[in-house]
């Protein structure tokens, strides 16, 4: 018995994905636009670098592909031009240009862009000529084909057996497959190279996965098209499997381009802010010694803040030098070594003890102008500031230095001979 109010049966995965078809394309388009926006300042600043221009062009083409492949955009282009399915050669051309840009870029990375490199120039010319020829052929084949019925989602399979359109579909898929295959192979070979920055290697891995998924996209599309040639219907591969694969591929490729740039940028910013933070104990001590501080500038960059803090500390240490007891510093260094601290940490602790002693003494600090000032201290302010963060170690070294002073045998005066 059937109930009128029975729940609908669960959708299969292909039908479920089909429900999101119209929204698929805007996700990678947005991610690619973000990648282009992150790269754009560097591209403009270093416009003379052809590699950066190529990256910008590649991201722009990839973004354009996903904008114009959306069903709403396809319908708009067809309506504006008044030509049914003219979006097909337009999208195919964008995809072919993108494929050629991928090959051009990876070849340039591999061979270098020196003007003296005949191999690089010859390869670039071949890539440009081949993919320009493919784009011209796509438009010629479309002009010869009969495609009166507008198809927004399944044009590749719907016209897979139509003369001239059949050749056009096969041509763009083969051009895309060739570019994806060669680019993927070159990227994975590059990943195995020595001496790569961690961020660059990570970005290349994402690029490699993205271009590998491009091959999956091509395989799915070709399978659906060949099935039509043999009289079978596998259109669900074209409509429900290929789109999410293409979108995931584009997102991975965008991440691959973003990661090295954004990762290195954020890592550099983090190091600058960390260095600024690590100088805080010594900066606070110098503020106490001088009664002054670095003026606050709200719009100062992290680099400027770090430079101003370093300059303030060094400027404060210089007049303090004549009050630093070199003998105390030597005894503190020996005590730190006796306590088992590594040589570098022992030097920093000894300097911290001596500077603290001079600051604590204030105006009553004795003058030690006869003691040579260690200029290395000015270069090791980060290590000294870090030592000030460990008050227990400072106390232990101070105690050891004081014990050494009390146990040192008194000086014996040399007898005066007449």
mmCIF file of C-alpha atoms in Angstrom:
data_model
loop_
_atom_site.group_PDB
_atom_site.id
_atom_site.type_symbol
_atom_site.label_atom_id
_atom_site.label_comp_id
_atom_site.label_asym_id
_atom_site.label_seq_id
_atom_site.Cartn_x
_atom_site.Cartn_y
_atom_site.Cartn_z
ATOM 1 C CA UNK A 1 0.000 0.000 0.000
ATOM 2 C CA UNK A 2 1.264 3.488 -0.829
ATOM 3 C CA UNK A 3 0.700 6.533 1.301
ATOM 4 C CA UNK A 4 -0.041 9.845 -0.354
ATOM 5 C CA UNK A 5 2.160 11.608 2.122
ATOM 6 C CA UNK A 6 5.112 9.264 1.784
ATOM 7 C CA UNK A 7 8.542 10.867 1.986
ATOM 8 C CA UNK A 8 10.416 11.223 -1.303
ATOM 9 C CA UNK A 9 13.174 8.748 -1.927
ATOM 10 C CA UNK A 10 16.737 9.831 -1.169
ATOM 11 C CA UNK A 11 18.567 11.412 -4.064
ATOM 12 C CA UNK A 12 21.584 9.698 -5.546
ATOM 13 C CA UNK A 13 24.927 11.612 -5.324
ATOM 14 C CA UNK A 14 24.774 12.725 -8.952
ATOM 15 C CA UNK A 15 21.316 14.241 -8.517
ATOM 16 C CA UNK A 16 22.383 15.857 -5.264
ATOM 17 C CA UNK A 17 25.359 17.527 -6.948
ATOM 18 C CA UNK A 18 23.139 18.569 -9.832
ATOM 19 C CA UNK A 19 21.099 20.681 -7.430
ATOM 20 C CA UNK A 20 24.163 22.836 -6.763
ATOM 21 C CA UNK A 21 25.173 23.134 -10.418
ATOM 22 C CA UNK A 22 24.308 26.800 -10.833
ATOM 23 C CA UNK A 23 26.305 27.720 -7.690
ATOM 24 C CA UNK A 24 29.387 25.610 -8.403
ATOM 25 C CA UNK A 25 31.165 28.107 -10.583
ATOM 26 C CA UNK A 26 31.132 31.153 -8.348
ATOM 27 C CA UNK A 27 33.135 29.486 -5.566
ATOM 28 C CA UNK A 28 36.352 28.965 -7.589
ATOM 29 C CA UNK A 29 35.798 32.295 -9.339
ATOM 30 C CA UNK A 30 35.811 34.013 -5.936
ATOM 31 C CA UNK A 31 38.847 32.090 -4.697
ATOM 32 C CA UNK A 32 40.756 32.875 -7.889
ATOM 33 C CA UNK A 33 39.786 36.537 -7.597
ATOM 34 C CA UNK A 34 41.196 36.586 -4.052
ATOM 35 C CA UNK A 35 44.407 34.978 -5.307
ATOM 36 C CA UNK A 36 44.688 37.612 -8.035
ATOM 37 C CA UNK A 37 44.015 40.422 -5.550
ATOM 38 C CA UNK A 38 46.777 39.137 -3.259
ATOM 39 C CA UNK A 39 49.223 38.909 -6.157
ATOM 40 C CA UNK A 40 48.246 42.193 -7.813
ATOM 41 C CA UNK A 41 50.293 44.614 -5.636
ATOM 42 C CA UNK A 42 53.446 42.582 -6.235
ATOM 43 C CA UNK A 43 52.697 42.303 -9.957
ATOM 44 C CA UNK A 44 52.242 46.088 -10.246
ATOM 45 C CA UNK A 45 55.347 46.823 -8.158
ATOM 46 C CA UNK A 46 57.492 44.403 -10.178
ATOM 47 C CA UNK A 47 55.811 44.859 -13.543
ATOM 48 C CA UNK A 48 59.067 44.266 -15.413
ATOM 49 C CA UNK A 49 59.132 40.659 -14.183
ATOM 50 C CA UNK A 50 57.542 38.562 -16.970
ATOM 51 C CA UNK A 51 56.946 35.623 -14.619
ATOM 52 C CA UNK A 52 54.782 37.721 -12.315
ATOM 53 C CA UNK A 53 52.864 39.096 -15.294
ATOM 54 C CA UNK A 54 52.309 35.531 -16.483
ATOM 55 C CA UNK A 55 50.974 34.498 -13.065
ATOM 56 C CA UNK A 56 48.592 37.453 -13.105
ATOM 57 C CA UNK A 57 47.392 36.606 -16.598
ATOM 58 C CA UNK A 58 46.932 32.964 -15.652
ATOM 59 C CA UNK A 59 44.805 33.805 -12.614
ATOM 60 C CA UNK A 60 42.763 36.298 -14.628
ATOM 61 C CA UNK A 61 42.076 33.720 -17.347
ATOM 62 C CA UNK A 62 41.143 31.061 -14.784
ATOM 63 C CA UNK A 63 38.753 33.473 -13.082
ATOM 64 C CA UNK A 64 37.215 34.408 -16.443
ATOM 65 C CA UNK A 65 36.680 30.730 -17.313
ATOM 66 C CA UNK A 66 34.574 30.144 -14.193
ATOM 67 C CA UNK A 67 32.645 33.387 -14.611
ATOM 68 C CA UNK A 68 31.670 32.637 -18.223
ATOM 69 C CA UNK A 69 31.006 28.924 -17.706
ATOM 70 C CA UNK A 70 28.222 29.629 -15.187
ATOM 71 C CA UNK A 71 24.814 28.831 -16.775
ATOM 72 C CA UNK A 72 23.493 32.325 -16.023
ATOM 73 C CA UNK A 73 26.461 33.904 -17.819
ATOM 74 C CA UNK A 74 26.168 31.485 -20.739
ATOM 75 C CA UNK A 75 22.518 32.462 -21.207
ATOM 76 C CA UNK A 76 23.382 36.176 -20.949
ATOM 77 C CA UNK A 77 26.139 35.988 -23.591
ATOM 78 C CA UNK A 78 23.902 34.028 -25.959
ATOM 79 C CA UNK A 79 21.092 36.544 -25.472
ATOM 80 C CA UNK A 80 23.286 39.634 -25.909
ATOM 81 C CA UNK A 81 24.953 38.363 -29.090
ATOM 82 C CA UNK A 82 21.782 36.799 -30.478
ATOM 83 C CA UNK A 83 23.714 33.657 -31.502
ATOM 84 C CA UNK A 84 22.627 30.393 -29.857
ATOM 85 C CA UNK A 85 25.497 28.646 -28.041
ATOM 86 C CA UNK A 86 28.137 31.223 -28.980
ATOM 87 C CA UNK A 87 29.268 30.896 -25.384
ATOM 88 C CA UNK A 88 30.697 27.492 -26.329
ATOM 89 C CA UNK A 89 33.618 28.702 -28.498
ATOM 90 C CA UNK A 90 34.104 31.654 -26.135
ATOM 91 C CA UNK A 91 34.466 29.429 -23.053
ATOM 92 C CA UNK A 92 36.515 26.890 -25.020
ATOM 93 C CA UNK A 93 38.821 29.716 -26.121
ATOM 94 C CA UNK A 94 39.258 30.969 -22.568
ATOM 95 C CA UNK A 95 39.999 27.439 -21.364
ATOM 96 C CA UNK A 96 42.481 26.898 -24.198
ATOM 97 C CA UNK A 97 44.207 30.199 -23.482
ATOM 98 C CA UNK A 98 44.379 29.203 -19.809
ATOM 99 C CA UNK A 99 45.916 25.849 -20.769
ATOM 100 C CA UNK A 100 48.510 27.577 -22.939
ATOM 101 C CA UNK A 101 49.297 30.049 -20.144
ATOM 102 C CA UNK A 102 49.888 27.112 -17.770
ATOM 103 C CA UNK A 103 52.356 25.548 -20.195
ATOM 104 C CA UNK A 104 54.032 28.897 -20.910
ATOM 105 C CA UNK A 105 54.453 29.656 -17.225
ATOM 106 C CA UNK A 106 55.779 26.277 -16.121
ATOM 107 C CA UNK A 107 58.163 26.176 -19.093
ATOM 108 C CA UNK A 108 59.456 29.630 -18.204
ATOM 109 C CA UNK A 109 59.985 28.547 -14.574
ATOM 110 C CA UNK A 110 61.853 25.460 -15.681
ATOM 111 C CA UNK A 111 64.060 26.999 -18.365
ATOM 112 C CA UNK A 112 64.423 30.549 -17.052
ATOM 113 C CA UNK A 113 63.533 33.769 -18.808
ATOM 114 C CA UNK A 114 66.986 34.978 -19.792
ATOM 115 C CA UNK A 115 66.933 36.818 -23.099
ATOM 116 C CA UNK A 116 70.017 34.798 -24.049
ATOM 117 C CA UNK A 117 68.139 31.479 -23.675
ATOM 118 C CA UNK A 118 67.262 30.299 -27.168
ATOM 119 C CA UNK A 119 65.516 27.231 -25.758
ATOM 120 C CA UNK A 120 63.185 29.348 -23.658
ATOM 121 C CA UNK A 121 62.309 31.672 -26.526
ATOM 122 C CA UNK A 122 61.724 28.781 -28.893
ATOM 123 C CA UNK A 123 59.498 26.925 -26.413
ATOM 124 C CA UNK A 124 57.470 30.045 -25.649
ATOM 125 C CA UNK A 125 56.914 30.671 -29.357
ATOM 126 C CA UNK A 126 55.781 27.087 -29.886
ATOM 127 C CA UNK A 127 53.311 27.204 -27.012
ATOM 128 C CA UNK A 128 51.943 30.562 -28.175
ATOM 129 C CA UNK A 129 51.625 29.436 -31.797
ATOM 130 C CA UNK A 130 50.042 26.067 -30.987
ATOM 131 C CA UNK A 131 47.396 27.359 -28.624
ATOM 132 C CA UNK A 132 46.638 30.421 -30.740
ATOM 133 C CA UNK A 133 46.078 28.051 -33.652
ATOM 134 C CA UNK A 134 43.735 25.941 -31.538
ATOM 135 C CA UNK A 135 41.676 29.002 -30.605
ATOM 136 C CA UNK A 136 41.341 30.037 -34.268
ATOM 137 C CA UNK A 137 40.320 26.492 -35.183
ATOM 138 C CA UNK A 138 37.657 26.480 -32.456
ATOM 139 C CA UNK A 139 35.926 29.509 -33.974
ATOM 140 C CA UNK A 140 36.186 28.157 -37.515
ATOM 141 C CA UNK A 141 34.657 24.838 -36.476
ATOM 142 C CA UNK A 142 31.852 26.607 -34.619
ATOM 143 C CA UNK A 143 31.063 28.685 -37.704
ATOM 144 C CA UNK A 144 30.771 25.492 -39.754
ATOM 145 C CA UNK A 145 28.659 23.604 -37.201
ATOM 146 C CA UNK A 146 24.870 23.578 -36.911
ATOM 147 C CA UNK A 147 23.970 24.160 -33.246
ATOM 148 C CA UNK A 148 20.481 25.743 -33.146
ATOM 149 C CA UNK A 149 19.354 24.414 -29.757
ATOM 150 C CA UNK A 150 20.678 26.393 -26.784
ATOM 151 C CA UNK A 151 22.239 24.114 -24.188
ATOM 152 C CA UNK A 152 23.317 25.620 -20.870
ATOM 153 C CA UNK A 153 24.584 22.497 -19.116
ATOM 154 C CA UNK A 154 25.100 19.558 -21.452
ATOM 155 C CA UNK A 155 26.336 21.077 -24.715
ATOM 156 C CA UNK A 156 29.419 18.810 -24.873
ATOM 157 C CA UNK A 157 27.366 15.617 -24.848
ATOM 158 C CA UNK A 158 24.288 16.964 -26.637
ATOM 159 C CA UNK A 159 26.343 17.941 -29.713
ATOM 160 C CA UNK A 160 28.996 15.221 -29.321
ATOM 161 C CA UNK A 161 27.963 13.592 -32.607
ATOM 162 C CA UNK A 162 27.254 16.793 -34.563
ATOM 163 C CA UNK A 163 29.656 17.396 -37.493
ATOM 164 C CA UNK A 164 32.293 20.057 -36.821
ATOM 165 C CA UNK A 165 31.004 20.557 -33.276
ATOM 166 C CA UNK A 166 32.213 17.048 -32.533
ATOM 167 C CA UNK A 167 35.713 18.007 -33.702
ATOM 168 C CA UNK A 168 35.580 21.280 -31.746
ATOM 169 C CA UNK A 169 34.717 19.525 -28.477
ATOM 170 C CA UNK A 170 37.446 16.944 -29.009
ATOM 171 C CA UNK A 171 39.988 19.642 -29.932
ATOM 172 C CA UNK A 172 39.521 21.729 -26.811
ATOM 173 C CA UNK A 173 39.550 18.667 -24.557
ATOM 174 C CA UNK A 174 42.779 17.351 -26.115
ATOM 175 C CA UNK A 175 44.435 20.778 -25.848
ATOM 176 C CA UNK A 176 43.432 21.027 -22.194
ATOM 177 C CA UNK A 177 44.538 17.449 -21.469
ATOM 178 C CA UNK A 178 47.937 17.997 -23.062
ATOM 179 C CA UNK A 179 48.573 21.149 -21.053
ATOM 180 C CA UNK A 180 47.386 19.548 -17.804
ATOM 181 C CA UNK A 181 49.508 16.426 -18.378
ATOM 182 C CA UNK A 182 52.730 18.285 -19.183
ATOM 183 C CA UNK A 183 52.211 20.917 -16.467
ATOM 184 C CA UNK A 184 51.430 18.294 -13.824
ATOM 185 C CA UNK A 185 54.522 16.258 -14.726
ATOM 186 C CA UNK A 186 56.828 19.291 -14.614
ATOM 187 C CA UNK A 187 55.404 20.459 -11.274
ATOM 188 C CA UNK A 188 55.846 17.078 -9.585
ATOM 189 C CA UNK A 189 59.422 16.921 -10.922
ATOM 190 C CA UNK A 190 60.029 20.377 -9.455
ATOM 191 C CA UNK A 191 58.626 19.368 -6.067
ATOM 192 C CA UNK A 192 61.358 16.728 -5.763
ATOM 193 C CA UNK A 193 64.113 19.317 -6.315
ATOM 194 C CA UNK A 194 66.393 20.249 -3.416
ATOM 195 C CA UNK A 195 66.615 23.636 -1.750
ATOM 196 C CA UNK A 196 62.996 24.729 -2.112
ATOM 197 C CA UNK A 197 61.438 27.046 0.451
ATOM 198 C CA UNK A 198 58.851 25.217 2.588
ATOM 199 C CA UNK A 199 56.089 27.603 1.511
ATOM 200 C CA UNK A 200 57.018 27.226 -2.165
ATOM 201 C CA UNK A 201 57.115 23.446 -1.867
ATOM 202 C CA UNK A 202 53.687 23.474 -0.212
ATOM 203 C CA UNK A 203 52.303 25.724 -2.936
ATOM 204 C CA UNK A 204 53.702 23.427 -5.629
ATOM 205 C CA UNK A 205 52.015 20.431 -4.005
ATOM 206 C CA UNK A 206 48.654 22.186 -4.180
ATOM 207 C CA UNK A 207 49.356 23.122 -7.804
ATOM 208 C CA UNK A 208 50.294 19.529 -8.582
ATOM 209 C CA UNK A 209 47.062 18.219 -7.055
ATOM 210 C CA UNK A 210 45.053 20.867 -8.906
ATOM 211 C CA UNK A 211 46.524 19.996 -12.294
ATOM 212 C CA UNK A 212 46.144 16.269 -11.556
ATOM 213 C CA UNK A 213 42.435 16.912 -10.972
ATOM 214 C CA UNK A 214 42.346 18.688 -14.326
ATOM 215 C CA UNK A 215 43.277 15.332 -15.838
ATOM 216 C CA UNK A 216 40.382 13.729 -13.956
ATOM 217 C CA UNK A 217 38.074 16.426 -15.363
ATOM 218 C CA UNK A 218 39.276 15.712 -18.902
ATOM 219 C CA UNK A 219 38.905 11.949 -18.429
ATOM 220 C CA UNK A 220 35.327 12.361 -17.177
ATOM 221 C CA UNK A 221 34.404 14.677 -20.056
ATOM 222 C CA UNK A 222 35.987 12.423 -22.698
ATOM 223 C CA UNK A 223 34.272 9.373 -21.262
ATOM 224 C CA UNK A 224 30.872 11.044 -21.530
ATOM 225 C CA UNK A 225 31.592 12.259 -25.100
ATOM 226 C CA UNK A 226 32.902 8.887 -26.321
ATOM 227 C CA UNK A 227 29.883 7.198 -24.758
ATOM 228 C CA UNK A 228 27.674 9.362 -26.990
ATOM 229 C CA UNK A 229 29.710 8.244 -30.019
ATOM 230 C CA UNK A 230 28.987 4.622 -29.142
ATOM 231 C CA UNK A 231 25.282 5.220 -28.567
ATOM 232 C CA UNK A 232 25.385 5.141 -24.770
ATOM 233 C CA UNK A 233 24.187 7.835 -22.361
ATOM 234 C CA UNK A 234 26.675 8.835 -19.653
ATOM 235 C CA UNK A 235 25.651 12.490 -19.624
ATOM 236 C CA UNK A 236 25.540 12.468 -15.816
ATOM 237 C CA UNK A 237 29.351 12.373 -15.843
ATOM 238 C CA UNK A 238 29.406 15.577 -17.870
ATOM 239 C CA UNK A 239 26.729 17.377 -15.890
ATOM 240 C CA UNK A 240 27.211 16.140 -12.321
ATOM 241 C CA UNK A 241 30.789 14.889 -11.909
ATOM 242 C CA UNK A 242 32.907 17.155 -14.123
ATOM 243 C CA UNK A 243 31.735 20.479 -12.589
ATOM 244 C CA UNK A 244 32.718 19.762 -8.941
ATOM 245 C CA UNK A 245 36.016 18.239 -10.095
ATOM 246 C CA UNK A 246 36.775 21.393 -12.096
ATOM 247 C CA UNK A 247 35.844 23.615 -9.160
ATOM 248 C CA UNK A 248 38.016 21.675 -6.696
ATOM 249 C CA UNK A 249 40.890 21.765 -9.168
ATOM 250 C CA UNK A 250 40.589 25.546 -9.515
ATOM 251 C CA UNK A 251 40.488 26.047 -5.736
ATOM 252 C CA UNK A 252 43.625 23.918 -5.264
ATOM 253 C CA UNK A 253 45.431 25.810 -8.020
ATOM 254 C CA UNK A 254 44.438 29.143 -6.462
ATOM 255 C CA UNK A 255 45.714 27.967 -3.072
ATOM 256 C CA UNK A 256 48.917 26.843 -4.762
ATOM 257 C CA UNK A 257 49.510 30.358 -6.058
ATOM 258 C CA UNK A 258 48.414 32.045 -2.820
ATOM 259 C CA UNK A 259 50.318 29.878 -0.343
ATOM 260 C CA UNK A 260 53.953 30.817 -1.164
ATOM 261 C CA UNK A 261 53.184 34.540 -1.315
ATOM 262 C CA UNK A 262 50.812 34.711 1.650
ATOM 263 C CA UNK A 263 52.809 32.224 3.720
ATOM 264 C CA UNK A 264 56.108 34.037 3.287
ATOM 265 C CA UNK A 265 54.427 37.393 3.903
ATOM 266 C CA UNK A 266 52.676 36.239 7.097
ATOM 267 C CA UNK A 267 55.779 34.413 8.297
ATOM 268 C CA UNK A 268 57.850 37.570 7.825
ATOM 269 C CA UNK A 269 55.262 39.661 9.664
ATOM 270 C CA UNK A 270 55.156 37.134 12.493
ATOM 271 C CA UNK A 271 58.951 37.197 12.844
ATOM 272 C CA UNK A 272 58.966 41.000 13.008
ATOM 273 C CA UNK A 273 56.219 41.116 15.627
ATOM 274 C CA UNK A 274 57.913 38.349 17.614
ATOM 275 C CA UNK A 275 61.239 40.211 17.558
ATOM 276 C CA UNK A 276 59.459 43.370 18.727
ATOM 277 C CA UNK A 277 57.798 41.437 21.552
ATOM 278 C CA UNK A 278 61.048 39.760 22.625
ATOM 279 C CA UNK A 279 62.734 43.144 23.053
ATOM 280 C CA UNK A 280 60.090 44.294 25.544
ATOM 281 C CA UNK A 281 61.978 43.363 28.800
ATOM 282 C CA UNK A 282 65.158 45.194 27.752
ATOM 283 C CA UNK A 283 63.102 48.081 26.368
ATOM 284 C CA UNK A 284 61.254 48.412 29.709
ATOM 285 C CA UNK A 285 64.581 48.362 31.551
ATOM 286 C CA UNK A 286 66.000 51.111 29.311
ATOM 287 C CA UNK A 287 62.822 53.160 29.832
ATOM 288 C CA UNK A 288 63.420 52.892 33.584
ATOM 289 C CA UNK A 289 67.068 53.873 33.140
ATOM 290 C CA UNK A 290 66.414 56.916 30.944
ATOM 291 C CA UNK A 291 62.949 57.951 32.144
ATOM 292 C CA UNK A 292 61.910 58.121 28.497
ATOM 293 C CA UNK A 293 60.168 55.894 25.959
ATOM 294 C CA UNK A 294 59.580 55.582 22.218
ATOM 295 C CA UNK A 295 56.813 57.983 21.125
ATOM 296 C CA UNK A 296 53.636 56.191 20.030
ATOM 297 C CA UNK A 297 52.886 56.401 16.309
ATOM 298 C CA UNK A 298 49.546 54.768 15.545
ATOM 299 C CA UNK A 299 50.116 54.323 11.805
ATOM 300 C CA UNK A 300 53.665 53.015 12.115
ATOM 301 C CA UNK A 301 54.321 49.724 10.335
ATOM 302 C CA UNK A 302 55.601 46.691 12.299
ATOM 303 C CA UNK A 303 59.004 47.116 10.653
ATOM 304 C CA UNK A 304 59.196 50.744 11.757
ATOM 305 C CA UNK A 305 58.122 49.891 15.311
ATOM 306 C CA UNK A 306 60.848 47.246 15.542
ATOM 307 C CA UNK A 307 63.480 49.627 14.174
ATOM 308 C CA UNK A 308 62.462 52.390 16.590
ATOM 309 C CA UNK A 309 62.577 50.022 19.575
ATOM 310 C CA UNK A 310 66.005 48.670 18.577
ATOM 311 C CA UNK A 311 67.349 52.194 18.076
ATOM 312 C CA UNK A 312 65.997 53.373 21.431
ATOM 313 C CA UNK A 313 67.597 50.433 23.267
ATOM 314 C CA UNK A 314 70.994 50.933 21.645
ATOM 315 C CA UNK A 315 70.900 54.699 22.206
ATOM 316 C CA UNK A 316 70.126 54.068 25.891
ATOM 317 C CA UNK A 317 72.867 51.442 26.278
ATOM 318 C CA UNK A 318 75.630 53.673 24.933
ATOM 319 C CA UNK A 319 75.654 56.248 27.791
ATOM 320 C CA UNK A 320 75.031 53.442 30.268
ATOM 321 C CA UNK A 321 78.238 51.744 29.152
ATOM 322 C CA UNK A 322 80.502 53.690 31.531
ATOM 323 C CA UNK A 323 78.476 52.458 34.498
ATOM 324 C CA UNK A 324 78.569 48.775 33.518
ATOM 325 C CA UNK A 325 81.006 46.829 35.684
ATOM 326 C CA UNK A 326 83.122 44.727 33.345
ATOM 327 C CA UNK A 327 84.518 42.706 36.250
ATOM 328 C CA UNK A 328 80.984 41.817 37.383
ATOM 329 C CA UNK A 329 80.127 40.801 33.858
ATOM 330 C CA UNK A 330 83.166 38.523 33.663
ATOM 331 C CA UNK A 331 82.326 36.891 37.002
ATOM 332 C CA UNK A 332 78.676 36.483 35.970
ATOM 333 C CA UNK A 333 79.790 34.850 32.750
ATOM 334 C CA UNK A 334 81.983 32.389 34.610
ATOM 335 C CA UNK A 335 79.152 31.670 37.071
ATOM 336 C CA UNK A 336 76.694 31.039 34.215
ATOM 337 C CA UNK A 337 79.105 28.591 32.615
ATOM 338 C CA UNK A 338 79.578 26.839 35.971
ATOM 339 C CA UNK A 339 75.780 26.508 36.238
ATOM 340 C CA UNK A 340 75.754 24.641 32.921
ATOM 341 C CA UNK A 341 74.347 27.298 30.597
ATOM 342 C CA UNK A 342 75.490 27.135 26.934
ATOM 343 C CA UNK A 343 78.138 29.738 25.982
ATOM 344 C CA UNK A 344 75.721 31.978 24.072
ATOM 345 C CA UNK A 345 73.134 31.984 26.846
ATOM 346 C CA UNK A 346 75.884 32.476 29.439
ATOM 347 C CA UNK A 347 77.066 35.638 27.633
ATOM 348 C CA UNK A 348 73.520 36.992 27.468
ATOM 349 C CA UNK A 349 72.892 36.285 31.169
ATOM 350 C CA UNK A 350 76.184 37.912 32.156
ATOM 351 C CA UNK A 351 75.364 41.031 30.131
ATOM 352 C CA UNK A 352 71.859 41.142 31.622
ATOM 353 C CA UNK A 353 73.265 40.931 35.179
ATOM 354 C CA UNK A 354 75.778 43.720 34.502
ATOM 355 C CA UNK A 355 73.210 46.017 32.866
ATOM 356 C CA UNK A 356 70.678 45.377 35.636
ATOM 357 C CA UNK A 357 73.321 46.230 38.241
ATOM 358 C CA UNK A 358 74.110 49.523 36.498
ATOM 359 C CA UNK A 359 70.430 50.459 36.154
ATOM 360 C CA UNK A 360 69.638 49.509 39.780
ATOM 361 C CA UNK A 361 72.541 51.643 41.036
ATOM 362 C CA UNK A 362 71.102 54.666 39.205
ATOM 363 C CA UNK A 363 72.993 57.954 39.613
ATOM 364 C CA UNK A 364 75.143 56.360 42.321
ATOM 365 C CA UNK A 365 76.607 53.873 39.847
ATOM 366 C CA UNK A 366 80.409 54.061 39.802
ATOM 367 C CA UNK A 367 82.182 55.144 36.661
ATOM 368 C CA UNK A 368 83.900 52.312 34.782
ATOM 369 C CA UNK A 369 85.214 54.222 31.803
ATOM 370 C CA UNK A 370 88.482 52.348 32.164
ATOM 371 C CA UNK A 371 86.659 49.060 31.354
ATOM 372 C CA UNK A 372 86.510 48.260 27.634
ATOM 373 C CA UNK A 373 82.910 48.214 26.363
ATOM 374 C CA UNK A 374 81.876 45.086 24.492
ATOM 375 C CA UNK A 375 80.308 46.315 21.237
ATOM 376 C CA UNK A 376 78.855 42.843 20.663
ATOM 377 C CA UNK A 377 76.278 43.706 23.305
ATOM 378 C CA UNK A 378 74.692 46.182 20.907
ATOM 379 C CA UNK A 379 74.233 43.371 18.389
ATOM 380 C CA UNK A 380 72.914 40.888 20.977
ATOM 381 C CA UNK A 381 70.114 42.954 22.476
ATOM 382 C CA UNK A 382 67.597 40.262 21.533
ATOM 383 C CA UNK A 383 69.474 37.597 23.512
ATOM 384 C CA UNK A 384 69.939 39.937 26.499
ATOM 385 C CA UNK A 385 66.251 40.834 26.482
ATOM 386 C CA UNK A 386 65.351 37.154 26.375
ATOM 387 C CA UNK A 387 67.647 36.528 29.367
ATOM 388 C CA UNK A 388 65.769 39.205 31.321
ATOM 389 C CA UNK A 389 62.613 37.098 30.949
ATOM 390 C CA UNK A 390 64.163 34.436 33.209
ATOM 391 C CA UNK A 391 64.479 36.053 36.663
ATOM 392 C CA UNK A 392 65.344 32.735 38.334
ATOM 393 C CA UNK A 393 68.358 32.313 36.068
ATOM 394 C CA UNK A 394 69.354 35.938 36.661
ATOM 395 C CA UNK A 395 69.257 35.413 40.446
ATOM 396 C CA UNK A 396 71.281 32.208 40.202
ATOM 397 C CA UNK A 397 73.963 33.875 38.106
ATOM 398 C CA UNK A 398 74.037 36.924 40.401
ATOM 399 C CA UNK A 399 74.478 34.668 43.424
ATOM 400 C CA UNK A 400 77.293 32.786 41.711
ATOM 401 C CA UNK A 401 79.018 36.018 40.691
ATOM 402 C CA UNK A 402 78.747 37.402 44.269
ATOM 403 C CA UNK A 403 80.150 34.170 45.689
ATOM 404 C CA UNK A 404 83.081 34.390 43.287
ATOM 405 C CA UNK A 405 83.785 37.960 44.413
ATOM 406 C CA UNK A 406 83.858 37.010 48.116
ATOM 407 C CA UNK A 407 86.063 33.963 47.624
ATOM 408 C CA UNK A 408 88.561 35.681 45.378
ATOM 409 C CA UNK A 409 91.926 36.040 47.172
ATOM 410 C CA UNK A 410 92.956 39.581 47.930
ATOM 411 C CA UNK A 411 95.555 41.172 45.718
ATOM 412 C CA UNK A 412 99.113 41.133 47.086
ATOM 413 C CA UNK A 413 101.121 44.254 46.641
ATOM 414 C CA UNK A 414 104.381 43.751 44.840
ATOM 415 C CA UNK A 415 107.277 44.751 47.142
ATOM 416 C CA UNK A 416 108.913 47.975 46.220
ATOM 417 C CA UNK A 417 112.632 47.698 45.757
ATOM 418 C CA UNK A 418 114.808 50.604 46.212
#
